[in-house]
Amino acid sequence: MKRIGVFTSGGDAPGMNACVRAVVRTALYHGVEVYGIMRGYSGMIKGEIVRLDTTSVANIVQRGGTILKSARSQRFQTKEGRQAAFDQLVNHKIEGLVAIGGNGTFTGAELFEREFGIPTVGAPGTIDNDLFGTDYTIGYDTAVNTALEAIDKIRDTADSHDRAFFVEVMGRDSGYIAIPCAIGGGAEIVLVPETQQSLESVIEQLQIGRKRQKSSFLVVVAEGEEEGNATHIATQVKEAIPELDVRVTVVGHIQRGGAPSAADRLLASQIGIAAVEGLINGMRSVMAGIVDRKLVYTPFHDCITRKKPINQSFMRMMEILST
Ligand code: F6P
């Protein structure tokens, strides 16, 4: 393999730049040319493709966001869009790809490989940590720390004003961000899509706390929670317990930005090297990940279709510590 392309796609995540840097430098180390594809599949279709050298990725290991920019492409979901992307890769003589992203990115890459035979190795880049085939995704650790910092601040004001705060954190279909935030932030309740906790039981738990003279409460809600978003849940709680002074905070996109943590920079670097070396060694349609501290390559199909279970011992910790 003489020339590869690298791109970032889907929601950005802190550490994506560190991964791009590792991909570029590993390719060059092995004598392979490397091209950056801007704005994910969208830039691939339009031919926004630039040669990268070792200095192109200097001074980015510590930066949040992605120098390659990111996008979610509707057009790549059509055969016509994928054909246009393939034509651009052929024009640029790109023989293999490293895709840094999440579920949607790998769904596209798997289909693309099947239709056009372009080998792709994935690097898990998403704050959600919802990918099967790796214990942690690039950006997750930073996002949890960012959300936790916000929660600590909310706790101060909740305590001063004797209020109940419903704090919504990201995680489209998963509670991976919410659970460590709830444990680390000393929350009374965590609501995540993986477990079913009824509104009635939330109200009951808050009532029990009130009887025990607790004056402030923290409820961490994952945005994908089935009972609804934090505002919806808080409104219903207020109707049931009118005396409770309720507030809602949506932590939002600050969870996606900022300098990556040490753990994310290390993970991104390790995975970036593994992705390129996997590609050079003939791997295709797999994601490089770390499971039980070991490097593993998992087929895209499994990463996309298999649900990564939440850590049940964390739920038990919540149960014990939130009383
Ligand atoms: O997948 C990462 C993520 O931040 C999710 O947690 C969230 O649901 C989604 O992206 C938000 O996407 P957008 O930036 O397009 O609003």
mmCIF file of C-alpha atoms and ligand atoms in Angstrom:
data_model
loop_
_atom_site.group_PDB
_atom_site.id
_atom_site.type_symbol
_atom_site.label_atom_id
_atom_site.label_comp_id
_atom_site.label_asym_id
_atom_site.label_seq_id
_atom_site.Cartn_x
_atom_site.Cartn_y
_atom_site.Cartn_z
ATOM 1 C CA MET A 1 0.000 0.000 0.000
ATOM 2 C CA LYS A 2 1.595 3.269 -1.137
ATOM 3 C CA ARG A 3 -0.969 5.907 -0.264
ATOM 4 C CA ILE A 4 -3.716 6.114 2.355
ATOM 5 C CA GLY A 5 -6.340 8.656 3.360
ATOM 6 C CA VAL A 6 -7.490 9.662 6.833
ATOM 7 C CA PHE A 7 -10.679 11.442 7.851
ATOM 8 C CA THR A 8 -12.764 12.309 10.889
ATOM 9 C CA SER A 9 -16.528 11.919 10.731
ATOM 10 C CA GLY A 10 -19.633 12.277 12.898
ATOM 11 C CA GLY A 11 -19.587 14.232 16.152
ATOM 12 C CA ASP A 12 -16.100 15.515 16.938
ATOM 13 C CA ALA A 13 -14.318 14.280 20.048
ATOM 14 C CA PRO A 14 -11.291 15.519 22.028
ATOM 15 C CA GLY A 15 -8.318 13.427 20.976
ATOM 16 C CA MET A 16 -9.247 13.179 17.295
ATOM 17 C CA ASN A 17 -6.299 15.438 16.471
ATOM 18 C CA ALA A 18 -3.927 13.257 18.466
ATOM 19 C CA CYS A 19 -5.212 10.296 16.458
ATOM 20 C CA VAL A 20 -4.769 12.086 13.112
ATOM 21 C CA ARG A 21 -1.219 12.943 14.148
ATOM 22 C CA ALA A 22 -0.487 9.313 15.027
ATOM 23 C CA VAL A 23 -1.975 8.093 11.745
ATOM 24 C CA VAL A 24 0.097 10.532 9.668
ATOM 25 C CA ARG A 25 3.358 9.886 11.470
ATOM 26 C CA THR A 26 2.899 6.099 11.479
ATOM 27 C CA ALA A 27 2.168 6.055 7.757
ATOM 28 C CA LEU A 28 5.259 8.164 7.029
ATOM 29 C CA TYR A 29 7.327 5.976 9.360
ATOM 30 C CA HIS A 30 6.389 2.992 7.179
ATOM 31 C CA GLY A 31 7.052 4.874 3.931
ATOM 32 C CA VAL A 32 3.364 5.314 3.062
ATOM 33 C CA GLU A 33 2.030 8.659 1.757
ATOM 34 C CA VAL A 34 -0.947 10.061 3.605
ATOM 35 C CA TYR A 35 -3.752 12.375 2.544
ATOM 36 C CA GLY A 36 -6.232 14.172 4.785
ATOM 37 C CA ILE A 37 -9.840 14.070 3.647
ATOM 38 C CA MET A 38 -11.679 17.139 4.919
ATOM 39 C CA ARG A 39 -15.187 17.003 6.464
ATOM 40 C CA GLY A 40 -15.545 13.217 6.462
ATOM 41 C CA TYR A 41 -17.531 11.556 3.691
ATOM 42 C CA SER A 42 -18.792 14.929 2.566
ATOM 43 C CA GLY A 43 -15.273 16.100 1.653
ATOM 44 C CA MET A 44 -14.482 12.704 0.133
ATOM 45 C CA ILE A 45 -17.361 13.160 -2.311
ATOM 46 C CA LYS A 46 -16.239 16.692 -3.188
ATOM 47 C CA GLY A 47 -12.556 15.817 -3.452
ATOM 48 C CA GLU A 48 -11.462 18.017 -0.531
ATOM 49 C CA ILE A 49 -8.267 16.008 -0.169
ATOM 50 C CA VAL A 50 -4.883 17.391 0.927
ATOM 51 C CA ARG A 51 -1.429 15.891 1.250
ATOM 52 C CA LEU A 52 -0.230 15.708 4.849
ATOM 53 C CA ASP A 53 3.346 15.610 6.055
ATOM 54 C CA THR A 54 4.882 15.440 9.463
ATOM 55 C CA THR A 55 4.691 19.207 10.025
ATOM 56 C CA SER A 56 0.991 19.303 9.015
ATOM 57 C CA VAL A 57 0.285 17.542 12.300
ATOM 58 C CA ALA A 58 2.763 19.416 14.490
ATOM 59 C CA ASN A 59 1.333 21.175 17.544
ATOM 60 C CA ILE A 60 -2.082 19.485 17.411
ATOM 61 C CA VAL A 61 -1.764 16.644 19.927
ATOM 62 C CA GLN A 62 -3.133 18.926 22.659
ATOM 63 C CA ARG A 63 -5.905 20.561 20.642
ATOM 64 C CA GLY A 64 -9.610 19.750 20.843
ATOM 65 C CA GLY A 65 -11.807 19.475 17.744
ATOM 66 C CA THR A 66 -10.352 18.101 14.527
ATOM 67 C CA ILE A 67 -8.075 19.855 12.026
ATOM 68 C CA LEU A 68 -9.693 17.690 9.321
ATOM 69 C CA LYS A 69 -13.128 19.036 10.328
ATOM 70 C CA SER A 70 -16.125 16.764 10.609
ATOM 71 C CA ALA A 71 -19.566 16.326 9.110
ATOM 72 C CA ARG A 72 -22.467 13.910 8.785
ATOM 73 C CA SER A 73 -23.092 13.296 5.076
ATOM 74 C CA GLN A 74 -26.569 12.512 3.731
ATOM 75 C CA ARG A 75 -25.222 12.086 0.206
ATOM 76 C CA PHE A 76 -22.838 9.302 1.198
ATOM 77 C CA GLN A 77 -25.910 7.321 2.196
ATOM 78 C CA THR A 78 -26.826 7.102 -1.502
ATOM 79 C CA LYS A 79 -25.121 4.874 -4.075
ATOM 80 C CA GLU A 80 -24.489 7.929 -6.248
ATOM 81 C CA GLY A 81 -22.690 9.666 -3.365
ATOM 82 C CA ARG A 82 -20.513 6.643 -2.644
ATOM 83 C CA GLN A 83 -19.656 6.318 -6.350
ATOM 84 C CA ALA A 84 -18.556 9.988 -6.391
ATOM 85 C CA ALA A 85 -16.429 9.382 -3.270
ATOM 86 C CA PHE A 86 -14.830 6.313 -4.866
ATOM 87 C CA ASP A 87 -14.015 8.261 -8.044
ATOM 88 C CA GLN A 88 -12.266 10.919 -5.970
ATOM 89 C CA LEU A 89 -10.189 8.303 -4.137
ATOM 90 C CA VAL A 90 -9.186 6.717 -7.456
ATOM 91 C CA ASN A 91 -8.205 10.166 -8.822
ATOM 92 C CA HIS A 92 -5.986 10.690 -5.807
ATOM 93 C CA LYS A 93 -4.606 7.112 -5.986
ATOM 94 C CA ILE A 94 -5.709 6.424 -2.410
ATOM 95 C CA GLU A 95 -5.638 2.689 -1.709
ATOM 96 C CA GLY A 96 -6.825 2.480 1.881
ATOM 97 C CA LEU A 97 -8.533 4.567 4.554
ATOM 98 C CA VAL A 98 -8.370 5.238 8.267
ATOM 99 C CA ALA A 99 -11.803 6.370 9.471
ATOM 100 C CA ILE A 100 -11.954 8.118 12.846
ATOM 101 C CA GLY A 101 -15.519 8.248 14.137
ATOM 102 C CA GLY A 102 -18.405 6.311 15.607
ATOM 103 C CA ASN A 103 -21.303 4.115 14.631
ATOM 104 C CA GLY A 104 -22.453 6.049 11.555
ATOM 105 C CA THR A 105 -18.902 6.366 10.268
ATOM 106 C CA PHE A 106 -18.285 2.623 10.412
ATOM 107 C CA THR A 107 -21.696 1.789 8.952
ATOM 108 C CA GLY A 108 -20.718 3.880 5.909
ATOM 109 C CA ALA A 109 -17.199 2.419 5.756
ATOM 110 C CA GLU A 110 -18.436 -1.172 5.825
ATOM 111 C CA LEU A 111 -20.876 -0.584 2.983
ATOM 112 C CA PHE A 112 -18.259 1.356 0.991
ATOM 113 C CA GLU A 113 -15.759 -1.488 1.312
ATOM 114 C CA ARG A 114 -18.349 -4.046 0.220
ATOM 115 C CA GLU A 115 -19.373 -2.030 -2.825
ATOM 116 C CA PHE A 116 -16.064 -0.578 -3.972
ATOM 117 C CA GLY A 117 -13.406 -2.675 -2.225
ATOM 118 C CA ILE A 118 -11.589 0.199 -0.510
ATOM 119 C CA PRO A 119 -10.084 -1.291 2.676
ATOM 120 C CA THR A 120 -10.785 0.736 5.799
ATOM 121 C CA VAL A 121 -9.617 0.420 9.381
ATOM 122 C CA GLY A 122 -11.523 2.399 12.004
ATOM 123 C CA ALA A 123 -10.450 4.321 15.075
ATOM 124 C CA PRO A 124 -13.212 4.766 17.690
ATOM 125 C CA GLY A 125 -13.670 8.519 18.020
ATOM 126 C CA THR A 126 -16.807 9.544 19.890
ATOM 127 C CA ILE A 127 -17.481 10.979 23.319
ATOM 128 C CA ASP A 128 -20.376 8.514 23.759
ATOM 129 C CA ASN A 129 -18.208 5.409 24.392
ATOM 130 C CA ASP A 130 -21.013 3.354 22.901
ATOM 131 C CA LEU A 131 -18.931 1.216 20.536
ATOM 132 C CA PHE A 132 -18.607 -2.515 20.976
ATOM 133 C CA GLY A 133 -14.973 -3.631 20.542
ATOM 134 C CA THR A 134 -13.227 -1.145 22.783
ATOM 135 C CA ASP A 135 -13.424 -0.410 26.487
ATOM 136 C CA TYR A 136 -13.006 3.301 25.835
ATOM 137 C CA THR A 137 -13.448 5.550 22.827
ATOM 138 C CA ILE A 138 -11.310 8.572 22.013
ATOM 139 C CA GLY A 139 -12.843 11.656 23.649
ATOM 140 C CA TYR A 140 -14.885 9.866 26.282
ATOM 141 C CA ASP A 141 -12.562 10.489 29.224
ATOM 142 C CA THR A 142 -12.308 14.204 28.434
ATOM 143 C CA ALA A 143 -16.075 14.536 27.986
ATOM 144 C CA VAL A 144 -16.759 12.866 31.342
ATOM 145 C CA ASN A 145 -14.307 15.202 33.067
ATOM 146 C CA THR A 146 -15.856 18.245 31.404
ATOM 147 C CA ALA A 147 -19.369 17.203 32.431
ATOM 148 C CA LEU A 148 -18.213 16.400 35.952
ATOM 149 C CA GLU A 149 -16.624 19.805 36.333
ATOM 150 C CA ALA A 150 -19.960 21.384 35.360
ATOM 151 C CA ILE A 151 -21.812 19.127 37.808
ATOM 152 C CA ASP A 152 -19.486 20.107 40.674
ATOM 153 C CA LYS A 153 -20.367 23.748 40.050
ATOM 154 C CA ILE A 154 -24.078 23.023 39.875
ATOM 155 C CA ARG A 155 -23.817 21.146 43.148
ATOM 156 C CA ASP A 156 -22.527 24.284 44.889
ATOM 157 C CA THR A 157 -25.485 26.382 43.849
ATOM 158 C CA ALA A 158 -27.966 23.525 44.400
ATOM 159 C CA ASP A 159 -26.734 23.282 47.972
ATOM 160 C CA SER A 160 -26.837 27.042 48.617
ATOM 161 C CA HIS A 161 -30.449 27.336 47.416
ATOM 162 C CA ASP A 162 -31.824 23.972 48.585
ATOM 163 C CA ARG A 163 -32.759 23.029 45.034
ATOM 164 C CA ALA A 164 -33.192 19.897 42.966
ATOM 165 C CA PHE A 165 -31.149 20.037 39.752
ATOM 166 C CA PHE A 166 -31.785 17.840 36.752
ATOM 167 C CA VAL A 167 -28.572 17.822 34.758
ATOM 168 C CA GLU A 168 -28.663 16.476 31.215
ATOM 169 C CA VAL A 169 -25.437 15.090 29.784
ATOM 170 C CA MET A 170 -24.726 13.773 26.275
ATOM 171 C CA GLY A 171 -24.945 10.190 25.067
ATOM 172 C CA ARG A 172 -27.391 9.684 22.239
ATOM 173 C CA ASP A 173 -28.352 6.104 23.090
ATOM 174 C CA SER A 174 -26.209 5.386 26.084
ATOM 175 C CA GLY A 175 -25.575 6.215 29.704
ATOM 176 C CA TYR A 176 -21.822 5.887 29.490
ATOM 177 C CA ILE A 177 -21.234 9.566 30.209
ATOM 178 C CA ALA A 178 -24.062 9.889 32.736
ATOM 179 C CA ILE A 179 -23.068 7.031 35.057
ATOM 180 C CA PRO A 180 -19.497 8.081 36.011
ATOM 181 C CA CYS A 181 -20.732 11.688 36.270
ATOM 182 C CA ALA A 182 -23.428 10.598 38.720
ATOM 183 C CA ILE A 183 -21.034 8.529 40.822
ATOM 184 C CA GLY A 184 -18.240 11.127 40.740
ATOM 185 C CA GLY A 185 -20.639 14.031 41.265
ATOM 186 C CA GLY A 186 -22.411 12.434 44.217
ATOM 187 C CA ALA A 187 -25.809 12.435 42.499
ATOM 188 C CA GLU A 188 -28.892 10.943 44.150
ATOM 189 C CA ILE A 189 -30.266 9.488 40.917
ATOM 190 C CA VAL A 190 -29.003 8.611 37.440
ATOM 191 C CA LEU A 191 -31.359 8.025 34.535
ATOM 192 C CA VAL A 192 -29.955 6.174 31.535
ATOM 193 C CA PRO A 193 -31.541 4.444 28.538
ATOM 194 C CA GLU A 194 -30.020 1.049 29.416
ATOM 195 C CA THR A 195 -32.057 0.667 32.599
ATOM 196 C CA GLN A 196 -35.710 1.343 33.112
ATOM 197 C CA GLN A 197 -36.437 3.557 36.049
ATOM 198 C CA SER A 198 -39.989 4.825 36.165
ATOM 199 C CA LEU A 199 -40.907 8.405 36.890
ATOM 200 C CA GLU A 200 -42.826 7.162 39.936
ATOM 201 C CA SER A 201 -39.681 5.636 41.414
ATOM 202 C CA VAL A 202 -37.749 8.875 40.822
ATOM 203 C CA ILE A 203 -40.455 10.809 42.663
ATOM 204 C CA GLU A 204 -40.487 8.239 45.460
ATOM 205 C CA GLN A 205 -36.697 8.440 45.847
ATOM 206 C CA LEU A 206 -36.837 12.232 46.087
ATOM 207 C CA GLN A 207 -39.664 12.048 48.640
ATOM 208 C CA ILE A 208 -37.643 9.634 50.772
ATOM 209 C CA GLY A 209 -34.718 12.054 50.648
ATOM 210 C CA ARG A 210 -36.947 14.940 51.702
ATOM 211 C CA LYS A 211 -38.228 12.954 54.673
ATOM 212 C CA ARG A 212 -34.598 12.445 55.678
ATOM 213 C CA GLN A 213 -34.207 16.272 55.653
ATOM 214 C CA LYS A 214 -32.094 16.325 52.519
ATOM 215 C CA SER A 215 -32.329 19.831 51.168
ATOM 216 C CA SER A 216 -30.708 19.594 47.722
ATOM 217 C CA PHE A 217 -30.721 16.926 45.041
ATOM 218 C CA LEU A 218 -28.813 16.106 41.927
ATOM 219 C CA VAL A 219 -30.336 13.944 39.201
ATOM 220 C CA VAL A 220 -28.114 13.150 36.198
ATOM 221 C CA VAL A 221 -30.073 12.387 33.035
ATOM 222 C CA ALA A 222 -28.567 10.886 29.863
ATOM 223 C CA GLU A 223 -30.004 12.696 26.846
ATOM 224 C CA GLY A 224 -31.212 9.384 25.373
ATOM 225 C CA GLU A 225 -33.217 8.520 28.501
ATOM 226 C CA GLU A 226 -36.498 6.839 27.597
ATOM 227 C CA GLU A 227 -38.657 8.776 30.090
ATOM 228 C CA GLY A 228 -37.767 11.940 28.114
ATOM 229 C CA ASN A 229 -35.222 14.712 28.399
ATOM 230 C CA ALA A 230 -34.255 16.435 31.639
ATOM 231 C CA THR A 231 -36.751 19.275 31.152
ATOM 232 C CA HIS A 232 -39.619 16.861 30.586
ATOM 233 C CA ILE A 233 -38.727 14.780 33.646
ATOM 234 C CA ALA A 234 -38.178 17.851 35.842
ATOM 235 C CA THR A 235 -41.582 19.268 34.844
ATOM 236 C CA GLN A 236 -43.317 16.082 35.878
ATOM 237 C CA VAL A 237 -41.420 15.902 39.158
ATOM 238 C CA LYS A 238 -42.400 19.510 39.920
ATOM 239 C CA GLU A 239 -46.060 18.636 39.317
ATOM 240 C CA ALA A 240 -45.785 15.720 41.741
ATOM 241 C CA ILE A 241 -43.770 17.606 44.405
ATOM 242 C CA PRO A 242 -44.711 21.317 44.089
ATOM 243 C CA GLU A 243 -42.649 22.280 47.153
ATOM 244 C CA LEU A 244 -39.447 21.198 45.413
ATOM 245 C CA ASP A 245 -37.480 24.073 43.869
ATOM 246 C CA VAL A 246 -36.515 22.507 40.570
ATOM 247 C CA ARG A 247 -33.945 23.654 37.970
ATOM 248 C CA VAL A 248 -32.634 22.099 34.755
ATOM 249 C CA THR A 249 -29.156 22.364 33.240
ATOM 250 C CA VAL A 250 -28.240 20.940 29.850
ATOM 251 C CA VAL A 251 -24.460 20.611 29.771
ATOM 252 C CA GLY A 252 -24.509 20.379 25.956
ATOM 253 C CA HIS A 253 -21.743 20.710 23.419
ATOM 254 C CA ILE A 254 -19.046 21.889 25.816
ATOM 255 C CA GLN A 255 -18.680 18.124 26.393
ATOM 256 C CA ARG A 256 -17.380 17.791 22.840
ATOM 257 C CA GLY A 257 -14.686 20.460 23.057
ATOM 258 C CA GLY A 258 -11.538 21.278 24.965
ATOM 259 C CA ALA A 259 -8.045 19.891 25.231
ATOM 260 C CA PRO A 260 -8.001 16.098 25.423
ATOM 261 C CA SER A 261 -7.091 14.487 28.743
ATOM 262 C CA ALA A 262 -3.840 12.541 29.106
ATOM 263 C CA ALA A 263 -5.802 9.278 28.855
ATOM 264 C CA ASP A 264 -7.425 10.380 25.586
ATOM 265 C CA ARG A 265 -4.135 11.519 24.047
ATOM 266 C CA LEU A 266 -2.526 8.169 24.877
ATOM 267 C CA LEU A 267 -5.480 6.140 23.630
ATOM 268 C CA ALA A 268 -5.709 8.186 20.421
ATOM 269 C CA SER A 269 -1.986 7.756 19.746
ATOM 270 C CA GLN A 270 -2.065 4.019 20.403
ATOM 271 C CA ILE A 271 -5.137 3.488 18.243
ATOM 272 C CA GLY A 272 -3.806 5.705 15.433
ATOM 273 C CA ILE A 273 -0.640 3.613 15.184
ATOM 274 C CA ALA A 274 -2.647 0.364 15.346
ATOM 275 C CA ALA A 275 -5.079 1.502 12.638
ATOM 276 C CA VAL A 276 -2.324 2.273 10.125
ATOM 277 C CA GLU A 277 -0.324 -0.861 10.908
ATOM 278 C CA GLY A 278 -3.515 -2.956 10.605
ATOM 279 C CA LEU A 279 -4.273 -1.395 7.217
ATOM 280 C CA ILE A 280 -0.720 -1.948 5.937
ATOM 281 C CA ASN A 281 -0.889 -5.565 7.112
ATOM 282 C CA GLY A 282 -4.014 -6.241 5.055
ATOM 283 C CA MET A 283 -6.825 -5.699 7.550
ATOM 284 C CA ARG A 284 -10.114 -4.280 6.312
ATOM 285 C CA SER A 285 -13.496 -3.352 7.746
ATOM 286 C CA VAL A 286 -12.275 -3.631 11.326
ATOM 287 C CA MET A 287 -11.954 -1.157 14.178
ATOM 288 C CA ALA A 288 -8.838 -0.971 16.343
ATOM 289 C CA GLY A 289 -9.768 -0.898 20.018
ATOM 290 C CA ILE A 290 -8.455 -1.657 23.476
ATOM 291 C CA VAL A 291 -10.170 -4.398 25.474
ATOM 292 C CA ASP A 292 -8.785 -5.390 28.880
ATOM 293 C CA ARG A 293 -5.685 -3.330 28.062
ATOM 294 C CA LYS A 294 -4.976 -5.334 24.910
ATOM 295 C CA LEU A 295 -5.127 -4.153 21.325
ATOM 296 C CA VAL A 296 -7.905 -5.880 19.393
ATOM 297 C CA TYR A 297 -9.395 -5.496 15.914
ATOM 298 C CA THR A 298 -13.169 -5.995 15.795
ATOM 299 C CA PRO A 299 -15.176 -6.299 12.555
ATOM 300 C CA PHE A 300 -17.201 -3.162 11.808
ATOM 301 C CA HIS A 301 -20.265 -5.358 11.660
ATOM 302 C CA ASP A 302 -19.894 -6.270 15.357
ATOM 303 C CA CYS A 303 -19.019 -2.708 16.401
ATOM 304 C CA ILE A 304 -22.204 -1.457 14.750
ATOM 305 C CA THR A 305 -24.672 -4.193 15.634
ATOM 306 C CA ARG A 306 -23.598 -5.407 19.067
ATOM 307 C CA LYS A 307 -24.606 -3.370 22.075
ATOM 308 C CA LYS A 308 -21.844 -2.646 24.560
ATOM 309 C CA PRO A 309 -23.321 -3.463 27.971
ATOM 310 C CA ILE A 310 -23.080 -0.891 30.730
ATOM 311 C CA ASN A 311 -20.974 -1.791 33.712
ATOM 312 C CA GLN A 312 -23.426 -3.292 36.208
ATOM 313 C CA SER A 313 -21.023 -2.787 39.102
ATOM 314 C CA PHE A 314 -21.293 0.961 38.462
ATOM 315 C CA MET A 315 -25.081 0.745 38.860
ATOM 316 C CA ARG A 316 -24.566 -1.110 42.118
ATOM 317 C CA MET A 317 -22.170 1.596 43.292
ATOM 318 C CA MET A 318 -24.868 4.171 42.583
ATOM 319 C CA GLU A 319 -27.398 2.190 44.585
ATOM 320 C CA ILE A 320 -25.097 1.950 47.606
ATOM 321 C CA LEU A 321 -23.636 5.457 47.526
ATOM 322 C CA SER A 322 -26.743 7.479 46.742
ATOM 323 C CA THR A 323 -28.665 6.530 49.882
HETATM 324 O O1 F6P B 1 -22.302 11.202 19.156
HETATM 325 C C1 F6P B 1 -21.817 12.270 19.864
HETATM 326 C C2 F6P B 1 -22.914 13.235 20.231
HETATM 327 O O2 F6P B 1 -22.350 14.322 20.930
HETATM 328 C C3 F6P B 1 -24.069 12.630 21.026
HETATM 329 O O3 F6P B 1 -23.763 12.492 22.388
HETATM 330 C C4 F6P B 1 -25.174 13.602 20.730
HETATM 331 O O4 F6P B 1 -26.424 12.977 20.819
HETATM 332 C C5 F6P B 1 -24.899 14.020 19.318
HETATM 333 O O5 F6P B 1 -23.536 13.762 19.068
HETATM 334 C C6 F6P B 1 -25.192 15.475 19.027
HETATM 335 O O6 F6P B 1 -24.984 15.709 17.676
HETATM 336 P P1 F6P B 1 -24.958 17.157 17.006
HETATM 337 O O7 F6P B 1 -23.648 17.799 17.323
HETATM 338 O O8 F6P B 1 -25.109 16.878 15.549
HETATM 339 O O9 F6P B 1 -26.091 17.919 17.607
#
